[in-house]
Amino acid sequence: MVANGRCLFFLLLFLSLSPSNSKSVANPQFPCKPPTHNTYSFCNKSLPITRRAQSLISHLTLQEKIQQLSDNASGIPRLGIPHYEWWSESLHGISINGPGVSFKNGGPVTSATGFPQVIVSAASFNRTLWFLIGSAIAIEARAMYNVGQAGLTFWAPNINIFRDPRWGRGQETPGEDPMVASAYAIEFVKGFQGGHWKNGTETESTDRHGIGQKRVLLGEDGEINDDKLMLSACCKHSTAYDLEKWGNFSRYSFNAVVTEQDMEDTYQPPFRSCIQKGKASCLMCSYNEVNGVPACAREDLLQKPRTEWGFKGYITSDCDAVATIFEYQNYSKSPEDAVAIALKAGMDINCGTYVLRNAQSAVEKGKLQEEDIDRALHNLFSVQLRLGLFDGDPRKGQFGKLGPKNVCTKEHKTLALEAARQGIVLLKNDKKLLPLNKKAVSSLAIIGPLANMANSLGGDYTGYPCDPQSLFEGLKAYVKKTSYAIGCLDVACVSDTQFHKAIIVAKRADFVIIVAGLDLSQETEEHDRVSLLLPGKQMSLVSSVAAASKKPVILVLTGGGPLDVSFAKGDPRIASILWIGYPGEAGAKALAEIIFGEYNPGGRLPMTWYPESFTEVSMTDMNMRPNPSRGYPGRTYRFYTGNRVYGFGGGLSYTNFTYKILSAPSKLSLSGSLSSNSRKRILQQGGERLSYINVNEITSCDSLRFYMQILVENVGNMDGGHVVMLFSRVPTVFRGAPEKQLVGFDRVHTISHRSTEMSILVDPCEHLSVANEQGKKIMLLGGHGLMLGDLEHFVTIQIY
């Protein structure tokens, strides 16, 4: 649920349709205009999509087919088909990164809502919020398409695991936990691809939390139609991609050596969920090699989604990832071989021109067959047909009313604010310094180069936000006598020449807020960090200002990657620490509301914050599990054995909470859920001596599911949202078992001194199983611990 103490019904009304009243509006180019709409069967909306795709392919020459295998697909004038750009980006709002989006070429849309970076939205641990963000971005994207400023295929979300804290693109992901990344993928994709559209007419409904919503669902017969799409979302980057440029290693040539165990329970689950449950219509293969084979050439990784996960969509390479097969990785003997290998493995389209330039030669040399190209085109055209691209004028379609008026709406901007509120994490609050009483604050000092830069709050893959505001502007709205000092000339902070001015400003103020951390000069695509400390002399700036301040200071941390701020955590002169990440266009207002007590912080860290000593670990080591024999501490909260600055799930509130487990089973018997052959084998082996069961031997996982009923009590004096997290741990020592793993989570809104009941679904086959060294899921027999805060409940799994 979207949990806060405000009226949320109005917030969610953004899903209602408003016709655009713009007079000067460009139109998108589209095929199947009169009179060709009656000429070709691929324009016939009454025919099945497969038949329409086959019809289109049959009309193309080989050269025309090859011209469709690039993100910038050529037009086919003789068939009335305009060119199409497949590459648009929508990670946390419509982005300027992809050539499919245009804000500055005279179109009526010049900005779009800037939501928090994904790592911040993930910190809300709120599935409904993730869905609503996807839905809001989709409305703006389709509105921009209707005026010729965007495409229909967008390459988001990024669901790689935030494996190493130095990774420059960790900010784009939902964090380090595969279960959270999977949940985010499902919700964002469902919302973005049009999970709430039906017939172009609104229907009122109420979700399980009692929040009214306006919905419009796909389908012309009153039923949800999985074949039709509002937009196409893309799960990227498959797989084991989480290194940009570190030392002598580059993403273009890095070989990610991954065990079967780690592949099964860490790297692949988000992609499996994105396809199986989110129904994503696109998958992107990554630059890197996986165990010696380029990801875009690994037939097993590209075919498995279709054969086992039910994937109905297209597979694109990352940009120029086909070229890297030959040019960087030297995996193929020629450019033609690289093209043939990728297409035969299952890739359908190449972001870039490498396939365009080499496919004809590959066919002529017998390395590639036209049938391989036809297979790829069938996948590509099927997605375009599901999007309605060949259904005629989009202005007459079910999304035709969307236009500039539906971009940067009040409702979308309010949703961006709510997302920032829920994602901000309070890490320290000694002596309850926060919240401040604005009536009691006579003056305020804001220190730091990031405090007065509105354009630094978006993170990467950002567009032009509707109403950007700097942190300084947001805080000044609460205290008129607010002063600012830059402290460092930039985020790199190589000089202390501005320290003295900051110290003077701090000495004069009643309260001091220091803004420190990271921006895109420190972490971004093609740029990993080498240190986890604050850049340059920022640490010295923070300590110097804290020493000069009359009262303990508030430290606000920006950036997506974890920081070693142990110095601040242990310094009594720094009373409060807030992590805001990249909070988007409404981040300044959200931060001010939290600091001055108008909103109770409830965000939780979706990643572990490691100490600086972790940088001694090679970034190229993909192993999740620790290895004491070589001093390797493992990675993420599930396996890491070293010290932490702040842990996964860490985060404070202005109030306190207690839990009570109302109901949960103490025993589960597997006998009724096993196949007859499995029961016979167990009897022959002596069931009492078994320590585990293979999950694939369980024929009815559904019958084992149960709900843990939980009572959450707010025992403090302030209402607020609270993230409930349930973890499990296995009953016996098992090689490679996680220290603990997340079973379920939910965000609930609580009232001061009142209790709230909730439940978390536990699926033993999924949540109480572990991967063995062969990458097979097994369920250990015995007592599994379910941990809820300080409470632990044991569920014994037995055969009989």
Tab-separated table of N, CA, C and O in Angstrom, residues 726-730 738-744 762 767-769 784-787 792:
chain	number	residue	atom	x	y	z
A	726	LEU	N	9.956	-10.182	7.136
A	726	LEU	CA	10.034	-11.529	7.695
A	726	LEU	C	11.180	-12.279	7.025
A	726	LEU	O	11.230	-12.378	5.797
A	727	PHE	N	12.093	-12.789	7.834
A	727	PHE	CA	13.258	-13.527	7.340
A	727	PHE	C	13.163	-14.990	7.758
A	727	PHE	O	12.461	-15.340	8.721
A	728	SER	N	13.887	-15.844	7.049
A	728	SER	CA	13.970	-17.250	7.425
A	728	SER	C	15.423	-17.682	7.501
A	728	SER	O	16.307	-17.060	6.893
A	729	ARG	N	15.670	-18.748	8.252
A	729	ARG	CA	16.986	-19.383	8.231
A	729	ARG	C	16.806	-20.890	8.344
A	729	ARG	O	15.849	-21.380	8.944
A	730	VAL	N	17.731	-21.606	7.720
A	730	VAL	CA	17.584	-23.057	7.594
A	730	VAL	C	17.898	-23.748	8.920
A	730	VAL	O	18.583	-23.194	9.784
A	738	PRO	N	22.227	-19.457	3.112
A	738	PRO	CA	22.303	-18.055	3.554
A	738	PRO	C	22.292	-17.948	5.078
A	738	PRO	O	21.748	-18.815	5.766
A	739	GLU	N	22.889	-16.879	5.584
A	739	GLU	CA	22.793	-16.575	7.011
A	739	GLU	C	21.313	-16.396	7.372
A	739	GLU	O	20.856	-16.840	8.412
A	740	LYS	N	20.608	-15.708	6.501
A	740	LYS	CA	19.159	-15.555	6.575
A	740	LYS	C	18.714	-15.050	5.218
A	740	LYS	O	19.537	-14.561	4.425
A	741	GLN	N	17.441	-15.168	4.915
A	741	GLN	CA	16.942	-14.632	3.654
A	741	GLN	C	15.520	-14.108	3.835
A	741	GLN	O	14.757	-14.615	4.657
A	742	LEU	N	15.208	-13.078	3.072
A	742	LEU	CA	13.913	-12.429	3.175
A	742	LEU	C	12.820	-13.335	2.625
A	742	LEU	O	12.932	-13.868	1.524
A	743	VAL	N	11.776	-13.522	3.416
A	743	VAL	CA	10.628	-14.334	3.024
A	743	VAL	C	9.510	-13.462	2.479
A	743	VAL	O	8.869	-13.770	1.474
A	744	GLY	N	9.256	-12.359	3.151
A	744	GLY	CA	8.172	-11.475	2.735
A	744	GLY	C	8.291	-10.118	3.393
A	744	GLY	O	9.014	-9.953	4.382
A	762	VAL	N	3.774	-17.304	3.231
A	762	VAL	CA	5.007	-18.084	3.201
A	762	VAL	C	4.791	-19.270	2.267
A	762	VAL	O	3.880	-20.078	2.468
A	767	HIS	N	10.331	-20.022	-0.345
A	767	HIS	CA	10.947	-19.237	0.718
A	767	HIS	C	11.772	-20.053	1.701
A	767	HIS	O	12.659	-19.505	2.376
A	768	LEU	N	11.494	-21.318	1.844
A	768	LEU	CA	12.213	-22.141	2.824
A	768	LEU	C	13.138	-23.148	2.144
A	768	LEU	O	13.606	-24.086	2.778
A	769	SER	N	13.395	-22.954	0.874
A	769	SER	CA	14.315	-23.818	0.146
A	769	SER	C	15.633	-23.095	-0.092
A	769	SER	O	15.716	-21.870	0.043
A	784	HIS	N	12.758	-24.766	10.702
A	784	HIS	CA	13.129	-23.518	10.027
A	784	HIS	C	12.722	-22.343	10.916
A	784	HIS	O	11.586	-22.284	11.401
A	785	GLY	N	13.636	-21.423	11.102
A	785	GLY	CA	13.331	-20.244	11.904
A	785	GLY	C	12.745	-19.132	11.058
A	785	GLY	O	13.285	-18.788	10.008
A	786	LEU	N	11.615	-18.579	11.489
A	786	LEU	CA	11.015	-17.409	10.854
A	786	LEU	C	11.195	-16.230	11.795
A	786	LEU	O	10.664	-16.228	12.912
A	787	MET	N	11.967	-15.238	11.354
A	787	MET	CA	12.378	-14.134	12.221
A	787	MET	C	11.642	-12.853	11.870
A	787	MET	O	11.640	-12.413	10.720
A	792	GLU	N	11.221	-15.004	16.987
A	792	GLU	CA	11.530	-16.114	16.083
A	792	GLU	C	10.542	-17.240	16.321
A	792	GLU	O	10.328	-17.680	17.449
